[in-house]
XYZ file of C-alpha atoms in Angstrom:
739
model
C -0.736 4.220 25.044
C 2.102 6.323 23.723
C 3.812 3.073 22.631
C 1.366 2.547 19.814
C 1.472 6.213 18.759
C 5.245 6.222 18.295
C 5.297 2.852 16.544
C 2.700 4.037 14.038
C 4.816 7.147 13.402
C 7.891 4.945 12.930
C 6.104 3.185 10.076
C 4.818 6.435 8.555
C 8.341 7.926 8.505
C 10.646 5.034 7.494
C 14.226 4.864 8.690
C 15.655 4.980 5.181
C 14.432 8.526 4.573
C 15.835 9.797 7.872
C 19.247 8.257 7.290
C 19.618 9.673 3.777
C 18.537 13.262 4.195
C 20.889 15.831 2.646
C 21.446 19.404 3.635
C 19.414 21.992 1.662
C 22.480 24.097 0.827
C 24.330 21.040 -0.483
C 21.345 20.204 -2.676
C 21.180 23.724 -4.119
C 24.861 23.525 -5.071
C 24.370 20.063 -6.571
C 21.302 21.203 -8.534
C 23.210 24.202 -9.919
C 26.122 22.025 -11.051
C 23.770 19.649 -12.878
C 23.265 22.289 -15.583
C 26.873 21.856 -16.716
C 29.130 19.007 -17.755
C 28.661 15.982 -19.960
C 26.029 13.304 -19.482
C 27.712 10.465 -17.591
C 27.077 7.953 -14.812
C 27.935 10.471 -12.076
C 25.447 12.984 -13.476
C 22.699 10.336 -13.554
C 23.511 9.406 -9.943
C 23.403 13.063 -8.822
C 20.098 13.632 -10.621
C 18.560 10.678 -8.765
C 20.016 11.994 -5.518
C 18.193 15.313 -6.038
C 14.961 13.485 -7.000
C 15.119 11.525 -3.714
C 15.703 14.807 -1.844
C 12.526 16.320 -3.303
C 10.422 13.181 -2.624
C 11.653 12.944 0.991
C 10.836 16.582 1.855
C 8.533 16.779 4.859
C 6.094 19.277 3.287
C 6.371 18.425 -0.409
C 4.759 20.974 -2.757
C 3.468 20.720 -6.330
C 6.588 22.559 -7.515
C 8.751 19.965 -5.732
C 6.844 17.122 -7.427
C 7.196 18.798 -10.843
C 10.923 19.334 -10.281
C 11.358 15.718 -9.209
C 9.477 14.507 -12.308
C 11.563 16.669 -14.687
C 14.899 15.647 -13.123
C 13.867 11.974 -12.983
C 13.013 12.135 -16.677
C 16.512 13.471 -17.432
C 18.094 10.795 -15.225
C 16.124 8.075 -17.032
C 17.241 9.450 -20.415
C 20.945 9.396 -19.418
C 20.637 5.968 -17.757
C 19.033 4.415 -20.847
C 21.637 5.958 -23.166
C 24.488 4.591 -21.016
C 22.606 1.326 -20.188
C 22.884 1.945 -16.407
C 20.444 -0.737 -15.247
C 20.745 0.097 -11.525
C 19.911 3.751 -12.203
C 17.084 2.767 -14.565
C 15.495 0.633 -11.809
C 15.856 3.425 -9.252
C 14.385 5.946 -11.694
C 11.429 3.603 -12.364
C 10.795 3.387 -8.600
C 10.888 7.191 -8.283
C 8.490 7.477 -11.234
C 5.986 5.257 -9.385
C 6.376 7.237 -6.140
C 5.916 10.535 -8.021
C 2.720 9.147 -9.581
C 1.390 8.052 -6.166
C 2.299 11.446 -4.669
C 0.243 13.084 -7.426
C -2.752 10.985 -6.292
C -2.861 8.192 -8.881
C -2.313 5.179 -6.594
C -3.448 2.519 -9.089
C -1.060 3.630 -11.828
C 1.695 4.173 -9.243
C 1.409 0.569 -8.052
C 1.424 -0.667 -11.656
C 4.664 1.264 -12.270
C 6.132 -0.119 -9.031
C 5.367 -3.703 -10.084
C 6.831 -2.970 -13.524
C 10.022 -1.724 -11.836
C 10.094 -4.882 -9.698
C 9.859 -7.073 -12.829
C 12.766 -5.124 -14.336
C 14.961 -5.755 -11.264
C 14.163 -9.475 -11.285
C 14.920 -9.742 -14.994
C 18.368 -8.165 -14.523
C 19.138 -9.635 -11.040
C 19.208 -6.217 -9.346
C 18.708 -7.445 -5.777
C 19.484 -4.174 -3.978
C 17.073 -2.194 -6.152
C 14.455 -4.963 -5.697
C 14.901 -4.534 -1.929
C 14.216 -0.798 -2.247
C 11.026 -1.473 -4.236
C 9.785 -4.115 -1.756
C 10.539 -1.693 1.099
C 8.573 1.051 -0.672
C 5.649 -1.353 -1.131
C 5.876 -2.246 2.557
C 5.856 1.362 3.780
C 2.910 2.210 1.522
C 1.038 -0.915 2.666
C 1.724 -0.048 6.343
C 0.246 3.434 5.796
C -2.881 2.087 4.060
C -3.478 -0.983 6.251
C -2.677 -3.448 3.437
C -2.213 -6.964 4.960
C 0.652 -7.630 2.520
C 2.965 -5.245 4.399
C 4.687 -8.066 6.328
C 5.335 -10.013 3.128
C 6.831 -6.918 1.452
C 9.236 -6.224 4.335
C 10.329 -9.887 4.436
C 10.956 -9.845 0.676
C 12.889 -6.576 1.072
C 15.114 -8.109 3.758
C 15.741 -11.176 1.593
C 16.642 -9.052 -1.449
C 19.009 -6.862 0.559
C 20.664 -9.988 1.981
C 21.229 -11.405 -1.520
C 22.708 -8.057 -2.590
C 25.084 -8.013 0.393
C 23.443 -4.829 1.726
C 23.319 -6.055 5.329
C 22.649 -2.605 6.817
C 19.326 -2.272 4.985
C 18.562 -5.923 5.745
C 18.861 -5.069 9.451
C 16.634 -1.997 8.993
C 13.921 -4.195 7.443
C 14.093 -6.564 10.435
C 13.731 -3.521 12.703
C 10.634 -2.417 10.734
C 9.189 -5.944 11.061
C 9.867 -5.875 14.802
C 8.034 -2.541 15.120
C 5.174 -3.901 13.018
C 4.665 -7.090 15.052
C 4.925 -5.120 18.315
C 2.111 -2.822 17.149
C 0.121 -5.973 16.230
C 0.542 -7.260 19.830
C 2.760 -10.216 18.811
C 5.780 -9.812 21.132
C 7.421 -13.196 20.437
C 7.683 -12.521 16.683
C 8.716 -8.921 17.366
C 11.551 -10.143 19.624
C 12.770 -12.559 16.936
C 13.163 -9.813 14.326
C 14.660 -7.287 16.762
C 17.360 -9.786 17.793
C 18.104 -10.496 14.109
C 18.566 -6.776 13.456
C 20.871 -6.430 16.486
C 22.984 -9.417 15.439
C 23.570 -7.953 11.958
C 24.290 -4.429 13.215
C 26.813 -5.697 15.757
C 28.667 -7.560 12.990
C 28.703 -4.286 11.029
C 29.900 -2.442 14.178
C 26.831 -0.216 13.965
C 26.033 1.106 17.451
C 22.699 2.641 16.375
C 20.604 0.095 18.298
C 18.362 2.255 20.484
C 15.202 1.405 18.516
C 15.794 -2.358 18.665
C 16.623 -2.180 22.406
C 13.474 -0.130 23.074
C 11.240 -2.579 21.197
C 12.790 -5.527 23.077
C 12.148 -3.744 26.391
C 8.487 -3.294 25.429
C 8.101 -6.908 24.243
C 9.741 -8.501 27.314
C 7.666 -6.275 29.628
C 4.453 -7.504 27.969
C 5.665 -11.093 28.494
C 6.349 -10.393 32.180
C 10.133 -10.835 31.772
C 11.072 -7.721 33.760
C 14.769 -8.580 34.057
C 15.328 -8.547 30.285
C 12.825 -5.697 29.820
C 14.723 -3.428 32.228
C 18.127 -4.534 30.881
C 17.267 -3.640 27.269
C 15.507 -0.414 28.281
C 18.636 0.749 30.160
C 20.793 -0.225 27.150
C 18.528 1.878 24.934
C 18.893 4.859 27.296
C 22.689 4.501 27.290
C 22.733 4.326 23.463
C 20.501 7.400 23.171
C 22.735 9.354 25.575
C 25.816 8.531 23.481
C 24.072 9.484 20.224
C 22.213 12.537 21.628
C 18.838 11.368 20.244
C 15.744 13.572 20.736
C 12.049 13.319 19.924
C 9.373 10.638 20.011
C 11.648 7.625 20.556
C 13.122 9.256 23.688
C 9.612 9.928 25.009
C 8.650 6.315 24.272
C 11.706 4.946 26.120
C 11.211 7.147 29.203
C 7.554 6.123 29.341
C 8.584 2.458 29.064
C 11.128 2.810 31.909
C 8.523 4.592 34.021
C 6.057 1.747 33.443
C 8.625 -0.969 34.245
C 9.691 0.753 37.497
C 6.040 1.315 38.418
C 5.181 -2.369 37.966
C 8.261 -3.296 40.049
C 6.968 -0.964 42.794
C 9.832 1.553 42.380
C 7.382 4.427 42.211
C 9.846 7.279 42.849
C 11.994 6.107 39.939
C 8.842 5.614 37.870
C 7.590 9.191 38.374
C 11.093 10.532 37.600
C 11.046 8.894 34.139
C 7.410 9.801 33.474
C 8.222 13.486 34.081
C 11.157 13.238 31.646
C 8.839 11.658 29.056
C 6.261 14.440 29.440
C 8.966 17.132 29.014
C 10.239 15.511 25.799
C 6.693 15.091 24.424
C 5.921 18.766 25.076
C 9.129 19.811 23.284
C 8.059 17.687 20.290
C 4.460 19.077 20.403
C 3.262 15.482 20.879
C -0.039 16.180 22.660
C -1.180 12.540 22.461
C 2.096 11.460 24.054
C 1.676 14.048 26.830
C -1.816 12.708 27.490
C -0.724 9.056 27.673
C 2.304 9.728 29.894
C 0.293 12.023 32.184
C -2.108 9.122 32.769
C 0.823 6.787 33.532
C 2.272 9.340 35.982
C -1.052 9.678 37.780
C -1.371 5.879 37.901
C 2.108 5.600 39.467
C 1.209 8.222 42.105
C -2.015 6.318 42.778
C -0.075 3.113 43.505
C 2.196 5.050 45.892
C -0.880 6.108 47.841
C -0.627 9.773 46.790
C -4.260 9.883 45.703
C -4.810 13.654 45.838
C -1.609 14.356 43.889
C -2.597 11.719 41.320
C -5.975 13.453 40.861
C -4.248 16.832 40.347
C -1.896 15.377 37.703
C -4.809 13.689 35.941
C -6.845 16.916 35.890
C -3.835 18.823 34.490
C -3.706 16.506 31.471
C -7.187 17.447 30.258
C -5.880 20.386 28.167
C -4.040 17.852 26.001
C -6.862 15.287 26.053
C -8.913 14.532 22.911
C -11.880 12.425 24.013
C -13.533 9.729 21.909
C -16.853 7.991 22.518
C -15.175 4.928 24.039
C -11.859 6.117 25.405
C -10.975 4.109 28.528
C -7.729 5.727 29.755
C -9.120 8.665 31.758
C -12.414 7.060 32.907
C -10.702 3.916 34.280
C -8.183 5.909 36.328
C -10.819 8.372 37.577
C -12.842 5.402 38.865
C -9.835 4.045 40.815
C -9.023 7.460 42.314
C -12.609 8.423 43.260
C -13.237 4.962 44.749
C -10.079 5.355 46.838
C -11.390 8.752 48.009
C -14.804 7.083 48.647
C -16.452 9.582 46.271
C -18.567 6.943 44.546
C -21.035 9.445 43.106
C -18.201 10.997 41.072
C -16.940 7.582 39.974
C -20.403 6.397 38.818
C -20.578 8.354 35.463
C -17.193 6.955 34.471
C -18.304 3.432 35.471
C -21.419 3.747 33.283
C -19.246 4.973 30.415
C -16.977 1.911 30.703
C -19.945 -0.486 30.866
C -21.209 1.052 27.629
C -17.756 0.737 26.035
C -17.322 -2.880 27.182
C -19.787 -3.903 24.441
C -17.086 -3.022 21.884
C -14.331 -4.887 23.727
C -13.128 -6.854 20.691
C -12.006 -3.611 19.038
C -9.573 -2.783 21.881
C -5.983 -3.736 22.632
C -5.555 -6.114 25.568
C -3.893 -3.367 27.690
C -6.963 -1.135 27.311
C -9.230 -4.091 28.165
C -7.192 -4.757 31.331
C -7.517 -1.128 32.510
C -11.244 -1.099 31.815
C -11.948 -4.377 33.640
C -9.775 -3.472 36.674
C -11.651 -0.181 37.066
C -15.051 -1.909 36.807
C -13.979 -4.543 39.370
C -12.793 -1.833 41.779
C -16.080 0.082 41.522
C -18.252 -3.028 41.944
C -16.221 -4.294 44.923
C -16.335 -0.997 46.805
C -20.026 -0.302 46.115
C -21.225 -3.659 47.507
C -21.595 -5.451 44.162
C -18.667 -7.884 44.495
C -20.753 -10.800 43.153
C -20.705 -9.117 39.699
C -16.897 -8.962 39.542
C -16.160 -12.632 38.767
C -17.077 -12.398 35.093
C -14.556 -9.557 34.639
C -11.894 -11.389 36.686
C -12.240 -14.404 34.355
C -11.867 -12.171 31.289
C -8.728 -10.624 32.766
C -7.226 -14.048 33.460
C -7.736 -15.022 29.825
C -5.907 -11.859 28.716
C -3.031 -12.361 31.182
C -2.477 -15.990 30.124
C -1.937 -14.995 26.489
C 1.539 -13.579 27.276
C 2.040 -15.245 30.701
C 1.817 -11.746 32.230
C 2.842 -12.465 35.850
C 2.164 -8.905 37.000
C -1.492 -9.011 35.943
C -1.948 -12.587 37.175
C -0.749 -11.416 40.588
C -3.100 -8.423 40.512
C -5.981 -10.714 39.543
C -5.358 -13.053 42.480
C -5.525 -9.968 44.701
C -8.804 -8.884 43.059
C -10.200 -12.408 43.469
C -9.205 -12.353 47.143
C -11.045 -9.049 47.695
C -14.173 -10.271 45.873
C -14.266 -13.561 47.830
C -13.773 -11.657 51.082
C -16.629 -9.281 50.226
C -18.975 -12.159 49.327
C -18.070 -14.255 52.406
C -16.071 -16.965 50.588
C -13.192 -16.852 53.077
C -11.617 -20.199 52.144
C -11.424 -19.125 48.502
C -10.065 -15.741 49.602
C -7.233 -17.392 51.571
C -6.346 -19.612 48.587
C -6.171 -16.620 46.223
C -4.054 -14.698 48.736
C -1.577 -17.601 48.783
C -1.505 -17.649 44.963
C -0.800 -13.917 44.924
C 2.119 -14.405 47.314
C 3.632 -17.092 45.059
C 3.289 -14.913 41.970
C 4.765 -11.920 43.789
C 7.763 -13.998 44.838
C 8.296 -15.026 41.215
C 7.514 -11.596 39.762
C 9.649 -9.564 42.103
C 12.595 -11.958 42.197
C 14.477 -9.251 40.326
C 13.626 -6.829 43.092
C 14.291 -9.132 46.044
C 17.668 -10.439 44.879
C 20.857 -8.897 43.668
C 19.827 -8.901 39.996
C 18.076 -5.530 39.976
C 20.837 -3.953 42.037
C 23.419 -5.280 39.570
C 21.486 -3.916 36.596
C 20.974 -0.511 38.155
C 24.529 -0.338 39.511
C 26.010 -1.269 36.147
C 24.068 1.462 34.387
C 24.758 4.078 37.056
C 28.482 3.129 37.132
C 28.764 3.525 33.364
C 27.014 6.870 33.634
C 29.357 8.024 36.410
C 32.410 6.808 34.461
C 31.203 8.866 31.550
C 30.777 11.924 33.811
C 34.260 11.389 35.319
C 35.719 11.183 31.844
C 33.996 14.432 30.908
C 35.255 16.151 34.075
C 38.808 14.917 33.361
C 38.590 16.320 29.856
C 37.299 19.627 31.233
C 40.191 19.717 33.739
C 42.697 19.104 30.964
C 41.097 21.843 28.894
C 41.270 24.226 31.871
C 44.973 23.412 32.414
C 45.674 23.958 28.740
C 43.796 27.256 28.905
C 45.939 28.427 31.862
C 49.122 27.489 30.019
C 47.922 29.414 27.002
C 47.179 32.463 29.143
C 50.720 32.321 30.579
C 52.192 32.144 27.099
C 50.013 35.070 26.040
C 51.274 37.118 29.020
C 54.923 36.549 28.050
C 54.108 37.313 24.457
C 52.460 40.584 25.522
C 55.567 41.709 27.460
C 57.820 40.798 24.558
C 55.466 42.613 22.222
C 55.782 45.840 24.238
C 59.588 45.726 23.965
C 59.415 45.004 20.284
C 56.873 47.820 19.847
C 59.354 50.434 21.153
C 62.013 49.136 18.783
C 59.533 49.232 15.940
C 58.550 52.825 16.775
C 62.170 53.872 16.399
C 62.460 52.045 13.135
C 59.190 53.544 11.946
C 60.425 57.061 12.560
C 63.546 56.435 10.498
C 61.389 54.855 7.827
C 59.121 57.899 7.899
C 61.999 60.116 6.947
C 62.953 57.811 4.104
C 59.338 57.541 3.019
C 58.940 61.285 2.669
C 61.694 61.242 0.085
C 60.162 58.327 -1.797
C 56.659 59.867 -1.778
C 57.631 62.354 -4.440
C 58.798 59.527 -6.679
C 55.587 57.592 -5.961
C 53.386 60.581 -6.785
C 55.082 60.895 -10.145
C 54.513 57.205 -10.793
C 50.880 57.550 -9.683
C 50.323 60.268 -12.244
C 51.760 57.969 -14.889
C 49.442 55.170 -13.721
C 46.447 57.527 -13.853
C 47.321 58.466 -17.426
C 47.520 54.780 -18.387
C 44.221 54.029 -16.604
C 42.536 56.806 -18.534
C 43.970 55.424 -21.753
C 42.674 51.921 -20.857
C 39.258 53.371 -20.059
C 39.197 54.987 -23.479
C 40.113 51.636 -25.028
C 37.267 49.929 -23.164
C 34.774 52.549 -24.329
C 36.090 52.205 -27.858
C 35.715 48.405 -27.647
C 32.104 48.762 -26.486
C 31.422 51.192 -29.326
C 32.959 48.761 -31.816
C 30.840 45.913 -30.417
C 27.691 48.004 -30.810
C 28.787 48.872 -34.327
C 29.244 45.172 -35.111
C 25.713 44.409 -33.860
C 24.460 47.364 -35.912
C 26.176 46.152 -39.039
C 25.021 42.566 -38.502
C 21.485 43.873 -38.205
C 21.913 45.990 -41.348
C 23.426 43.050 -43.261
C 20.492 40.863 -42.246
C 18.127 43.604 -43.444
C 20.037 43.760 -46.752
C 19.694 39.985 -47.152
C 15.963 40.321 -46.364
C 15.690 43.033 -49.046
C 17.633 40.897 -51.552
C 15.347 37.958 -50.891
C 12.339 40.260 -51.298
C 13.748 41.465 -54.666
C 14.434 37.875 -55.735
C 10.887 36.870 -54.897
C 9.618 39.389 -57.478
C 11.216 37.249 -60.233
C 9.822 33.933 -58.962
C 6.465 32.386 -59.761
C 6.868 29.052 -57.938
C 4.732 29.263 -54.775
C 6.931 26.842 -52.788
C 10.027 28.903 -53.598
C 8.223 32.119 -52.660
C 7.057 30.558 -49.379
C 10.597 29.366 -48.565
C 11.998 32.862 -49.234
C 9.251 34.429 -47.084
C 9.984 32.017 -44.200
C 13.701 32.776 -44.475
C 12.945 36.524 -44.340
C 10.952 36.121 -41.123
C 13.691 34.014 -39.530
C 16.300 36.607 -40.413
C 14.086 39.356 -39.032
C 13.747 37.395 -35.784
C 17.557 37.389 -35.484
C 17.991 41.010 -36.596
C 15.636 42.183 -33.816
C 18.074 40.746 -31.255
C 21.092 42.548 -32.755
C 19.046 45.761 -33.012
C 18.197 45.630 -29.298
C 21.835 44.906 -28.355
C 23.283 48.004 -30.060
C 20.429 50.219 -28.754
C 21.159 49.403 -25.079
C 24.167 49.441 -22.774
C 23.893 45.708 -22.079
C 25.813 43.939 -24.867
C 25.425 40.338 -23.643
C 21.700 39.824 -22.970
C 18.275 40.857 -24.221
C 14.927 41.535 -22.532
C 12.677 38.683 -23.710
C 9.396 40.459 -22.840
C 10.272 43.338 -25.215
C 11.464 40.893 -27.854
C 8.244 38.827 -27.830
C 6.104 41.993 -28.239
C 8.225 43.247 -31.165
C 8.314 39.880 -32.972
C 4.571 39.256 -32.524
C 3.786 42.761 -33.854
C 6.037 42.210 -36.892
C 4.537 38.810 -37.778
C 0.981 40.107 -37.341
C 1.722 42.985 -39.777
C 3.329 40.527 -42.212
C 0.525 37.948 -42.375
C -2.668 39.251 -40.807
C -3.814 41.883 -43.324
C -7.465 41.301 -42.355
C -6.936 41.897 -38.596
C -8.690 38.654 -37.726
C -6.077 37.512 -35.183
C -5.622 38.941 -31.709
C -2.511 38.363 -29.550
C -2.607 37.885 -25.760
C 0.793 38.237 -24.130
C 1.668 37.177 -20.590
C 5.425 37.630 -20.265
C 7.882 38.342 -17.463
C 10.718 40.822 -17.881
C 13.757 38.531 -18.040
C 17.267 39.166 -19.397
C 18.414 36.203 -21.500
C 21.854 35.416 -22.939
C 22.209 35.924 -26.719
C 23.134 32.238 -27.100
C 19.671 31.311 -25.759
C 17.743 34.324 -27.076
C 18.464 33.481 -30.759
C 17.099 29.865 -30.681
C 14.185 31.050 -28.517
C 13.380 33.775 -31.075
C 13.490 31.298 -33.978
C 11.143 28.931 -32.106
C 8.753 31.850 -31.496
C 8.919 32.802 -35.201
C 8.106 29.251 -36.341
C 5.293 28.727 -33.848
C 3.589 32.127 -34.426
C 3.966 31.905 -38.236
C 2.409 28.426 -38.322
C -0.474 29.548 -36.088
C -1.212 32.635 -38.237
C -1.001 30.705 -41.515
C -2.800 27.474 -40.666
C -4.843 27.776 -37.445
C -7.576 30.173 -38.651
C -8.499 29.433 -42.279
C -12.017 30.890 -42.019
C -12.549 32.384 -38.585
C -11.055 34.905 -36.223
C -8.853 33.664 -33.428
C -6.549 34.320 -30.502
C -2.878 33.473 -30.139
C -1.668 33.421 -26.505
C 2.023 33.654 -25.642
C 3.198 32.933 -22.086
C 6.767 33.307 -20.835
C 7.421 32.896 -17.116
C 9.780 31.490 -14.508
C 8.276 28.322 -12.985
C 11.031 27.907 -10.389
C 14.553 29.198 -9.802
C 16.319 29.548 -13.233
C 13.708 27.303 -14.946
C 11.485 28.983 -17.568
C 8.376 28.061 -19.541
C 7.516 29.346 -23.058
C 4.018 28.425 -24.277
C 2.358 29.437 -27.598
C -1.347 28.513 -27.765
C -4.021 29.148 -30.401
C -7.733 28.366 -30.418
C -7.756 27.374 -34.079
C -8.626 24.176 -35.904
C -5.818 22.169 -34.256
C -3.619 19.463 -35.705
C -5.001 16.836 -38.069
C -6.159 13.560 -36.512
C -3.344 11.019 -36.102
C -0.678 13.736 -36.314
C 2.708 12.526 -34.972
C 5.339 15.336 -34.606
C 8.240 12.867 -34.578
C 7.193 11.322 -37.911
C 6.654 14.608 -39.783
C 9.430 15.538 -42.238
C 8.973 19.307 -41.770
C 11.716 21.940 -41.651
C 9.754 24.038 -39.143
C 9.054 21.118 -36.794
C 12.624 19.805 -37.041
C 13.930 23.331 -36.502
C 11.845 23.831 -33.328
C 12.858 20.416 -31.966
C 16.535 21.025 -32.660
C 16.426 24.547 -31.205
C 14.766 23.182 -28.019
C 17.653 20.721 -27.606
C 20.087 23.613 -28.193
C 18.381 25.339 -25.242
C 18.920 22.165 -23.100
C 15.151 22.111 -22.783
C 12.117 19.993 -23.653
C 9.731 20.457 -26.603
C 6.095 19.369 -26.496
C 3.179 19.936 -28.891
C -0.441 19.043 -28.063
C -3.827 19.698 -29.659
C -7.094 20.321 -27.802
C -9.385 23.023 -29.258
C -6.284 24.378 -30.936
C -2.547 23.782 -30.734
C -0.262 24.311 -27.723
C 3.527 24.351 -28.072
C 5.430 24.160 -24.760
C 9.156 24.742 -24.286
C 10.753 24.230 -20.836
C 14.416 25.154 -20.335
C 16.975 26.219 -17.738
C 18.582 29.660 -17.982
C 22.342 29.713 -18.483
C 24.636 32.395 -17.056
C 25.672 34.809 -19.781
C 29.368 34.886 -20.780
C 30.421 38.512 -21.002
């Protein structure tokens, strides 16, 4: 049935994610603004908002997961610094969901339980509710029996936090869950709780709760309440303009209710609406289920040939399984009605085979299977075999006091007794059917159904009248506007003639003033030319400054080189040599700036090649080291290029000096854009690696401290690992250059 399909989807795509989706453009603006401003509570909140956006994307990619992880890490850092316990708990939950999304379910659940302990320790009830809800959704997707417990705990936590809206949503999820488990009484209880809370909050978004109640009451045989809530759901959906699977589910439910009340025309009308919505949503399983219901409704109206045509048309959407009962059971009924028993026989044999696995099927599927078998046996002279199936059907019907099926069973019992010659029993069962029909169709035989239908139709007509009145008022306003425009047009023509006269007189005056304006224009042109010369002179001066800075750095390098000739202390010589390389790294930037027209940024690809070549010539006199460069051509602001260059200098120098004491080796440098405005710099060698037990944070080293500090200056992250060599990774976000 399409009911079960939609309810499963409702659990796979929880309400909380739908309600909190944010527009992509808004997120891009928010993400851009996160690069600026001080770290504060608002920034932490916005970071978590973007993390949730990435995690809730329908088709989440690896890049999305990486972005979410990076932003969540920043949010956690700010939250811990400012002691924002609510944000810390939310960030811990996101960390667990990111881990699960990456495929590590065990660790993800451990992190989720750790986050739950944190919320309990600090009495964060709302955040605890979010974690319980997340556990419930994950459990529902994996078939974990603890899903009910998680949703109940989530509702309790939200209630303690005063978040009654989310408490109601959890009750709605529980109602959906118990409905899919074929427990209508419990489902009704939770749906009514959700409705009670939402009405107190003046939240009119009740179409899901109304739909579930309609389904539950129909299963219980309470057609008055089932139809009432189904019509309320339709009214709510019309007001909210809802589309998709829930609309298809509701139309299918209304079609089924009307069919079982013998209002077959109304039933087919709703089934056709349901099929149209399912096709729009590409819900092929829904189309299949509703097509079967439509054919069944036509069958009950006596339109057997039309029912067969509709059933045949659904085969293009049909995905058969070994023991699917929907199509075979209805084909048996139709072919038996047409007295084509040879065509019904293969389907009968298929159902007999499937009846061995009856415990695996929902009670609705069992009912359809048994009714079809009974029909075939009765009409092929085997009525004595039907009683065992009639007894099984009675057991199913008594579970929910399903009056409709109990009535149908009395009819089937009557037909079987008649066929086997038990006429007294047949008369008794016919009387029982009449009693059940009187009880079942009380809604149809009294004023109750008319009142329900009239109330709904009246409200719909009132709504249409209101719309027509609004359209009439708009039309009247439009006519009045057109009249005003006509008068304005006539007045405009008169004014235009006056203006033409004035324009001519102005033309004469303007001719005299043009000469004065031309003289002033020449003066302006002379000043513009002078300003242009000043701009060019300023650019020349700026280039000259870069040139002189570069020359001064070279002079300092030369002075240090001269000084080193008078020193014998190896540590002092090494310090001077390191300082020379750092100054050369900076001088390369100033050299590039005065050699090009762009005075505010530098091409990093060129810079990496030049710096690597210089350091290789400085250290590698034996040519035992080979460089592999994989860099993108990117223009970077001077404010970021200088710290990046110093990091490169430190990393390459350390690799050349320490990574290859005896052997040849390779140093790989990668610089690329991983996503919009986010860049990765990675320096890797295949040398001897770091010593065992090496801790970068505990090392009192100028080079390591310098690289760490420069990474923070870039607003980036610094990471060093060792595995068959050393890998240094810098991740940062590009800033817009200030010209």
